Amino acid sequence: MKRILRTCVLAFGTLLAGVASAQMSDNVIKIGVLTDMSGPFSHQTGAGSVAAAQMAIDEFGGNIGGVPIVLVSADHQNKPDVGLNIARRWLDVEQVDAIVDLGSSAVALAVQELVKEKNRVVLFSGPGTDRLTNDSCSPNGIHWTYDTYATGRSMANAVSASGGTKWFFIGMDSAFGRSLVEVMTKTIATRGGQVVGTIWHPTGNNDYSSFIMQAQASGANVLVFANSGTDFVRAVKQAREFGIKGDTLRIVGPAITMVDILALGREDAEGLHYIDAFYWDLNDGTRQLAREFNRRRGSNPGQAHAGVYSAVRSYLKAIEAAKTDSAAAVLKNLHEMTISDNFTPSGRVRRDGRMMHEMYLMRAKGPADPSTAPWDAVSLVTRVAADDAFRPLAESACPLLR
């Protein structure tokens, strides 16, 4: 009788475990970080985004209710076809539940459609194009960290208010660059400013000299580098060599991060203003995130890294609450929950998939400015409220709002 009772208890326990694990597809929660691991945006995303995702997973002890959380990563090489092939294999063969980061607007737009077709989840941190929550929005995608509307609009307003009247754009010829220039051009017009020239360059461009000379001859008092990563760093260094120091022609980089500022160095970066989604020294929470990232990577996180951490952590919290990794249930929770972590204390996801949170106008420190550490390279100028930064729903072309 005891043996029979023990057998029944074991069988019942196994049944309960099976019922619990059955709520998780394949009895595993699998997250894929698809990003730029070797190209011009790799220092903004890349291995740092993988580390940030792992930080979030480690906060859950590597499992939810005994179901393991597995992290995979891959380099999309900033090529939509490469990114799509990896994403398709992940979703069809490797049963990845969520794809995170992306780091390239062109790749992000392509993967957005695939994830919608496969009914999984995609959380964007690195890509900038605002189309992800505008005309190309998806019920399966959330744009977490920043976008070209927020950075472009906030930057154009701030510079216009401080005397920027004639603008010259040197922009990356990509979905990201064109979106950023479009947003800024419209904002400049509403502020009574004038765009006196726009030039496009390919990703990975090496020589900006002819573009810079045209900007100097244009009569502009604002030079916008509508690019990012190594393209921005290279362009600013060359502009400094041409004597552009900000006295008559001011340089702005709307969509860069502190990672780019550090790559420039104090002398070349001094005085640059930009819009960021994350400032490491904002409060105790951001400092804690930065310390842990620094412990793992030997550097401070940029906005895309902090966004990946927040997105993965929130995704796992949504799974924990839903007790399933079903895309519909998890997305419902993400849209209903308050995002409260070391990235933002009170974020929320709108119907168009935009995660709403504060943005920050930052200024790069120079060699003479006080600093407490090598990464203490920027200072906060002002906060920009979420509703003042991101596109109002009334202006959105997102089909989900109809």
Coordinates of C-alpha atoms in Angstrom, one line a residue:
M1 CA 0.0 0.0 0.0
K2 CA 2.8 2.4 0.9
R3 CA 4.5 1.6 -2.4
I4 CA 1.3 2.3 -4.3
L5 CA 0.8 5.6 -2.4
R6 CA 4.3 6.7 -3.1
T7 CA 4.0 5.8 -6.8
C8 CA 0.7 7.9 -7.0
V9 CA 2.3 10.9 -5.3
L10 CA 5.3 10.8 -7.7
A11 CA 3.0 10.4 -10.7
F12 CA 0.8 13.3 -9.5
G13 CA 4.0 15.5 -9.0
T14 CA 5.2 14.6 -12.5
L15 CA 1.8 15.5 -13.9
L16 CA 1.8 18.9 -12.1
A17 CA 5.3 19.7 -13.4
G18 CA 4.1 18.7 -16.9
V19 CA 1.1 21.0 -16.7
A20 CA 3.3 23.9 -15.5
S21 CA 6.0 23.4 -18.2
A22 CA 3.4 22.9 -20.9
Q23 CA 2.6 26.6 -20.6
M24 CA 6.1 27.3 -22.0
S25 CA 6.7 26.3 -25.6
D26 CA 9.3 23.5 -25.8
N27 CA 9.8 23.8 -22.0
V28 CA 12.3 26.6 -22.6
I29 CA 12.2 30.4 -22.9
K30 CA 14.5 31.3 -25.7
I31 CA 15.6 34.9 -26.5
G32 CA 17.7 35.9 -29.5
V33 CA 19.8 39.1 -29.6
L34 CA 20.1 39.9 -33.3
T35 CA 22.5 42.8 -33.7
D36 CA 25.5 44.4 -35.3
M37 CA 28.5 42.5 -33.9
S38 CA 31.2 43.7 -36.3
G39 CA 30.1 46.8 -38.2
P40 CA 29.7 50.6 -37.6
F41 CA 27.2 50.2 -34.8
S42 CA 28.8 47.4 -33.0
H43 CA 30.1 49.6 -30.2
Q44 CA 26.7 51.0 -29.6
T45 CA 25.0 47.5 -29.6
G46 CA 26.9 44.3 -30.4
A47 CA 28.4 42.3 -27.5
G48 CA 27.2 44.9 -25.1
S49 CA 23.6 44.2 -26.0
V50 CA 24.2 40.5 -25.4
A51 CA 25.7 41.2 -22.0
A52 CA 22.7 43.5 -21.1
A53 CA 20.3 40.8 -22.0
Q54 CA 22.2 38.3 -19.9
M55 CA 22.1 40.8 -17.0
A56 CA 18.3 40.7 -17.1
I57 CA 18.1 36.9 -17.4
D58 CA 20.4 36.6 -14.4
E59 CA 18.1 38.7 -12.3
F60 CA 15.6 35.8 -12.7
G61 CA 18.2 33.2 -11.7
G62 CA 18.2 31.9 -15.3
N63 CA 14.7 30.4 -15.1
I64 CA 11.1 31.1 -14.5
G65 CA 9.3 28.5 -12.5
G66 CA 12.0 26.0 -13.2
V67 CA 11.8 26.6 -17.0
P68 CA 15.3 27.6 -18.3
I69 CA 15.9 30.9 -20.1
V70 CA 18.2 30.4 -23.0
L71 CA 20.0 33.3 -24.8
V72 CA 21.3 33.1 -28.3
S73 CA 22.9 35.8 -30.4
A74 CA 24.0 36.5 -34.0
D75 CA 25.5 39.2 -36.3
H76 CA 23.1 40.5 -39.0
Q77 CA 26.0 42.4 -40.6
N78 CA 23.6 45.3 -41.2
K79 CA 22.1 43.4 -44.2
P80 CA 18.4 42.8 -44.3
D81 CA 18.7 39.5 -46.1
V82 CA 21.2 38.2 -43.6
G83 CA 19.1 39.3 -40.7
L84 CA 15.9 37.8 -42.2
N85 CA 17.6 34.5 -42.8
I86 CA 18.9 34.3 -39.2
A87 CA 15.5 35.4 -37.8
R88 CA 13.6 32.8 -39.9
R89 CA 15.9 30.0 -38.8
W90 CA 15.5 31.1 -35.2
L91 CA 11.7 31.2 -35.4
D92 CA 11.1 28.1 -37.6
V93 CA 13.9 25.8 -36.5
E94 CA 15.3 26.9 -33.1
Q95 CA 12.0 28.0 -31.7
V96 CA 13.2 31.4 -30.4
D97 CA 10.3 33.2 -28.6
A98 CA 11.5 36.8 -28.8
I99 CA 14.1 38.7 -30.9
V100 CA 15.7 41.7 -29.3
D101 CA 17.8 44.7 -30.2
L102 CA 18.3 44.6 -34.0
G103 CA 20.6 47.7 -34.2
S104 CA 19.8 48.5 -37.9
S105 CA 16.7 50.2 -39.1
A106 CA 16.6 48.3 -42.5
V107 CA 17.0 44.9 -40.7
A108 CA 14.4 45.9 -38.1
L109 CA 11.8 46.8 -40.6
A110 CA 12.3 43.5 -42.4
V111 CA 12.3 41.4 -39.2
Q112 CA 9.2 43.2 -37.9
E113 CA 7.1 41.8 -40.8
L114 CA 8.5 38.2 -40.3
V115 CA 7.8 38.2 -36.5
K116 CA 4.3 39.4 -37.2
E117 CA 3.8 36.5 -39.7
K118 CA 5.2 34.0 -37.2
N119 CA 3.3 35.5 -34.2
R120 CA 6.3 35.9 -31.9
V121 CA 7.7 39.0 -30.1
V122 CA 10.3 41.5 -31.2
L123 CA 11.7 44.2 -28.9
F124 CA 13.7 47.0 -30.7
S125 CA 16.4 48.9 -28.9
G126 CA 19.2 49.7 -31.3
P127 CA 17.3 50.8 -34.5
G128 CA 16.2 54.4 -34.8
T129 CA 13.6 54.6 -37.6
D130 CA 10.2 55.8 -36.3
R131 CA 8.5 53.8 -39.0
L132 CA 8.5 50.8 -36.5
T133 CA 5.6 52.5 -34.7
N134 CA 4.3 54.6 -37.5
D135 CA 3.3 53.3 -40.9
S136 CA 5.1 49.9 -40.4
C137 CA 3.8 49.3 -36.8
S138 CA 3.0 45.8 -35.8
P139 CA 1.0 44.2 -32.9
N140 CA 4.0 41.9 -32.3
G141 CA 6.7 44.7 -32.0
I142 CA 7.6 47.2 -29.4
H143 CA 10.1 50.0 -30.0
W144 CA 11.8 50.3 -26.6
T145 CA 14.6 52.9 -26.4
Y146 CA 14.6 55.8 -28.8
D147 CA 13.5 56.7 -32.4
T148 CA 14.3 59.4 -35.0
Y149 CA 11.1 61.3 -34.2
A150 CA 12.1 61.8 -30.5
T151 CA 15.8 62.6 -31.2
G152 CA 15.1 64.7 -34.2
R153 CA 12.3 66.7 -32.9
S154 CA 13.9 67.3 -29.5
M155 CA 17.2 68.3 -31.0
A156 CA 15.7 70.7 -33.5
N157 CA 13.6 72.4 -30.9
A158 CA 16.5 72.8 -28.5
V159 CA 19.0 74.1 -31.1
S160 CA 16.4 76.4 -32.6
A161 CA 15.7 77.9 -29.2
S162 CA 19.4 78.7 -28.8
G163 CA 19.9 80.5 -32.1
G164 CA 20.0 77.8 -34.8
T165 CA 18.5 79.3 -37.9
K166 CA 20.2 77.9 -41.0
W167 CA 20.8 74.2 -41.1
F168 CA 23.0 71.9 -43.3
F169 CA 22.5 68.1 -43.1
I170 CA 25.1 65.4 -43.8
G171 CA 22.9 62.3 -43.5
M172 CA 23.3 58.6 -43.8
D173 CA 21.5 57.3 -46.8
S174 CA 19.4 54.7 -45.0
A175 CA 16.0 54.3 -43.5
F176 CA 17.4 55.7 -40.2
G177 CA 19.1 58.7 -41.8
R178 CA 16.3 59.7 -44.0
S179 CA 13.7 59.4 -41.3
L180 CA 15.8 61.6 -39.0
V181 CA 16.4 64.3 -41.6
E182 CA 12.6 64.3 -42.5
V183 CA 11.6 64.8 -38.8
M184 CA 14.1 67.5 -38.2
T185 CA 13.3 69.4 -41.4
K186 CA 9.6 69.6 -40.5
T187 CA 10.4 70.8 -37.0
I188 CA 12.9 73.4 -38.2
A189 CA 10.2 74.8 -40.6
T190 CA 7.7 75.1 -37.8
R191 CA 10.3 77.1 -35.8
G192 CA 11.0 79.5 -38.7
G193 CA 14.4 78.0 -39.6
Q194 CA 15.8 77.2 -43.0
V195 CA 17.5 74.1 -44.4
V196 CA 20.2 75.4 -46.8
G197 CA 21.6 72.0 -47.9
T198 CA 21.3 68.2 -47.5
I199 CA 23.9 65.6 -48.6
W200 CA 23.6 61.8 -48.3
H201 CA 26.4 59.4 -47.7
P202 CA 26.6 55.6 -47.6
T203 CA 27.0 53.6 -44.4
G204 CA 30.7 53.2 -43.6
N205 CA 31.8 56.3 -45.5
N206 CA 35.4 57.2 -45.0
D207 CA 35.9 60.7 -46.5
Y208 CA 33.6 63.6 -45.5
S209 CA 35.9 66.4 -46.6
S210 CA 33.9 67.6 -49.7
F211 CA 30.6 67.5 -47.7
I212 CA 32.1 69.5 -44.9
M213 CA 33.5 72.1 -47.3
Q214 CA 30.0 72.5 -48.8
A215 CA 28.5 73.0 -45.4
Q216 CA 31.1 75.7 -44.5
A217 CA 30.3 77.5 -47.8
S218 CA 26.6 77.3 -47.3
G219 CA 26.1 80.0 -44.7
A220 CA 24.6 77.6 -42.3
N221 CA 25.2 78.1 -38.5
V222 CA 24.2 74.5 -37.7
L223 CA 25.8 71.4 -39.2
V224 CA 23.8 68.2 -38.5
F225 CA 25.5 64.8 -38.8
A226 CA 22.4 62.6 -39.3
N227 CA 24.3 59.4 -38.8
S228 CA 25.6 57.4 -35.9
G229 CA 28.3 55.0 -34.7
T230 CA 31.7 55.1 -36.5
D231 CA 30.3 57.2 -39.3
F232 CA 29.5 60.0 -36.8
V233 CA 32.9 59.7 -35.0
R234 CA 34.8 59.8 -38.3
A235 CA 32.7 62.8 -39.6
V236 CA 33.2 64.9 -36.5
K237 CA 36.9 64.3 -36.3
Q238 CA 37.3 65.4 -39.9
A239 CA 35.1 68.5 -39.2
R240 CA 37.4 69.4 -36.4
E241 CA 40.4 69.1 -38.7
F242 CA 38.6 71.7 -41.0
G243 CA 38.5 74.1 -38.1
I244 CA 34.8 73.7 -37.2
K245 CA 34.9 74.4 -33.5
G246 CA 31.3 75.6 -32.9
D247 CA 31.9 79.4 -32.9
T248 CA 30.2 80.1 -36.2
L249 CA 29.1 76.6 -37.3
R250 CA 27.8 74.4 -34.6
I251 CA 27.9 70.6 -34.9
V252 CA 25.0 68.5 -33.6
G253 CA 24.5 64.8 -33.6
P254 CA 20.8 64.1 -32.8
A255 CA 21.0 60.3 -32.7
I256 CA 24.3 59.5 -31.1
T257 CA 25.1 58.1 -27.6
M258 CA 27.6 58.5 -24.9
V259 CA 29.5 55.6 -26.5
D260 CA 30.2 57.8 -29.5
I261 CA 31.2 60.6 -27.2
L262 CA 33.8 58.4 -25.6
A263 CA 35.0 57.2 -29.0
L264 CA 35.6 60.8 -30.0
G265 CA 37.6 61.8 -27.0
R266 CA 37.2 64.9 -24.8
E267 CA 38.9 67.4 -27.2
D268 CA 36.9 66.5 -30.3
A269 CA 33.6 65.9 -28.4
E270 CA 33.6 69.1 -26.3
G271 CA 30.4 71.0 -26.4
L272 CA 28.5 68.6 -28.6
H273 CA 24.8 68.3 -27.7
Y274 CA 22.7 65.2 -28.4
I275 CA 19.5 63.5 -27.3
D276 CA 19.8 60.2 -25.3
A277 CA 17.4 57.7 -23.7
F278 CA 19.8 56.8 -20.9
Y279 CA 22.1 58.7 -18.6
W280 CA 24.1 56.5 -16.3
D281 CA 24.4 59.1 -13.5
L282 CA 20.8 60.1 -13.4
N283 CA 19.8 58.3 -10.2
D284 CA 20.6 55.3 -8.0
G285 CA 19.0 52.9 -10.4
T286 CA 20.9 54.0 -13.5
R287 CA 24.1 54.0 -11.5
Q288 CA 23.4 50.4 -10.4
L289 CA 22.8 49.3 -13.9
A290 CA 26.0 51.0 -15.1
R291 CA 28.1 49.4 -12.3
E292 CA 26.9 45.9 -13.2
F293 CA 27.4 46.4 -16.9
N294 CA 30.8 47.9 -16.2
R295 CA 31.7 44.9 -14.1
R296 CA 30.9 42.6 -17.0
R297 CA 32.1 44.7 -19.9
G298 CA 34.7 47.1 -18.5
S299 CA 32.7 50.1 -19.9
N300 CA 29.5 51.9 -19.3
P301 CA 26.3 51.0 -21.2
G302 CA 25.0 53.1 -24.0
Q303 CA 21.3 53.7 -24.5
A304 CA 20.8 50.6 -26.7
H305 CA 22.4 48.4 -24.0
A306 CA 20.3 49.9 -21.2
G307 CA 17.2 49.5 -23.4
V308 CA 18.0 45.8 -24.1
Y309 CA 18.3 45.2 -20.4
S310 CA 15.0 46.8 -19.7
A311 CA 13.2 45.2 -22.6
V312 CA 14.4 41.6 -21.7
R313 CA 13.6 42.1 -18.0
S314 CA 10.1 43.4 -18.8
Y315 CA 9.5 40.6 -21.3
L316 CA 10.5 38.0 -18.6
K317 CA 8.3 39.8 -16.0
A318 CA 5.4 39.6 -18.5
I319 CA 6.0 35.8 -18.9
E320 CA 6.2 35.4 -15.2
A321 CA 2.8 37.1 -14.7
A322 CA 1.1 35.3 -17.6
K323 CA 2.6 31.9 -16.7
T324 CA 3.1 31.3 -20.4
D325 CA 5.4 32.5 -23.2
S326 CA 2.5 32.7 -25.6
A327 CA 3.1 35.8 -27.7
A328 CA -0.5 37.1 -27.2
A329 CA -0.5 36.8 -23.5
V330 CA 3.0 38.3 -23.0
L331 CA 2.3 41.2 -25.3
K332 CA -1.0 41.9 -23.5
N333 CA 0.9 42.1 -20.2
L334 CA 3.6 44.3 -21.7
H335 CA 1.0 46.8 -22.9
E336 CA -0.8 46.8 -19.5
M337 CA 2.2 46.9 -17.1
T338 CA 4.2 49.9 -15.9
I339 CA 7.8 49.6 -16.9
S340 CA 9.8 50.2 -13.7
D341 CA 13.4 49.3 -13.6
N342 CA 16.9 50.8 -13.7
F343 CA 16.3 52.2 -17.2
T344 CA 13.1 54.0 -16.5
P345 CA 10.9 54.3 -13.4
S346 CA 7.6 54.7 -15.1
G347 CA 7.5 53.6 -18.7
R348 CA 4.4 52.5 -20.6
V349 CA 3.8 50.8 -24.0
R350 CA 1.3 52.6 -26.2
R351 CA -1.1 51.0 -28.7
D352 CA 1.3 51.7 -31.6
G353 CA 4.1 49.8 -29.8
R354 CA 6.0 52.8 -28.7
M355 CA 7.5 52.4 -25.1
M356 CA 7.1 55.9 -23.6
H357 CA 9.7 57.3 -21.3
E358 CA 11.8 60.4 -20.7
M359 CA 14.5 61.5 -23.0
Y360 CA 17.5 63.6 -22.1
L361 CA 19.4 66.6 -23.8
M362 CA 23.0 66.0 -23.0
R363 CA 26.3 68.0 -23.5
A364 CA 29.7 66.4 -24.0
K365 CA 32.3 67.5 -21.4
G366 CA 35.6 69.0 -22.5
P367 CA 39.2 68.4 -21.2
A368 CA 38.8 71.2 -18.5
D369 CA 35.4 70.0 -17.2
P370 CA 35.5 68.1 -13.9
S371 CA 35.1 64.3 -14.1
T372 CA 34.9 61.5 -11.6
A373 CA 35.8 58.6 -14.0
P374 CA 36.8 58.0 -17.6
W375 CA 33.2 57.4 -18.6
D376 CA 32.0 60.6 -16.9
A377 CA 32.1 62.4 -20.2
V378 CA 28.7 64.0 -20.5
S379 CA 26.4 66.2 -18.4
L380 CA 22.6 66.5 -18.3
V381 CA 21.2 69.7 -19.8
T382 CA 17.5 69.0 -19.4
R383 CA 14.9 66.3 -19.3
V384 CA 12.4 65.9 -22.1
A385 CA 9.0 64.4 -21.1
A386 CA 7.9 61.4 -23.1
D387 CA 4.8 63.2 -24.5
D388 CA 7.0 66.0 -25.7
A389 CA 9.6 63.7 -27.3
F390 CA 7.7 61.0 -29.1
R391 CA 5.2 61.3 -32.0
P392 CA 1.7 62.1 -30.8
L393 CA -0.8 59.4 -31.6
A394 CA -2.9 62.0 -33.4
E395 CA 0.0 62.3 -36.0
S396 CA 0.5 58.6 -36.4
A397 CA -0.1 56.5 -39.5
C398 CA 0.0 53.3 -37.5
P399 CA -2.8 50.9 -38.9
L400 CA -3.3 49.6 -35.3
L401 CA -4.9 52.9 -34.3
R402 CA -7.7 52.8 -36.9

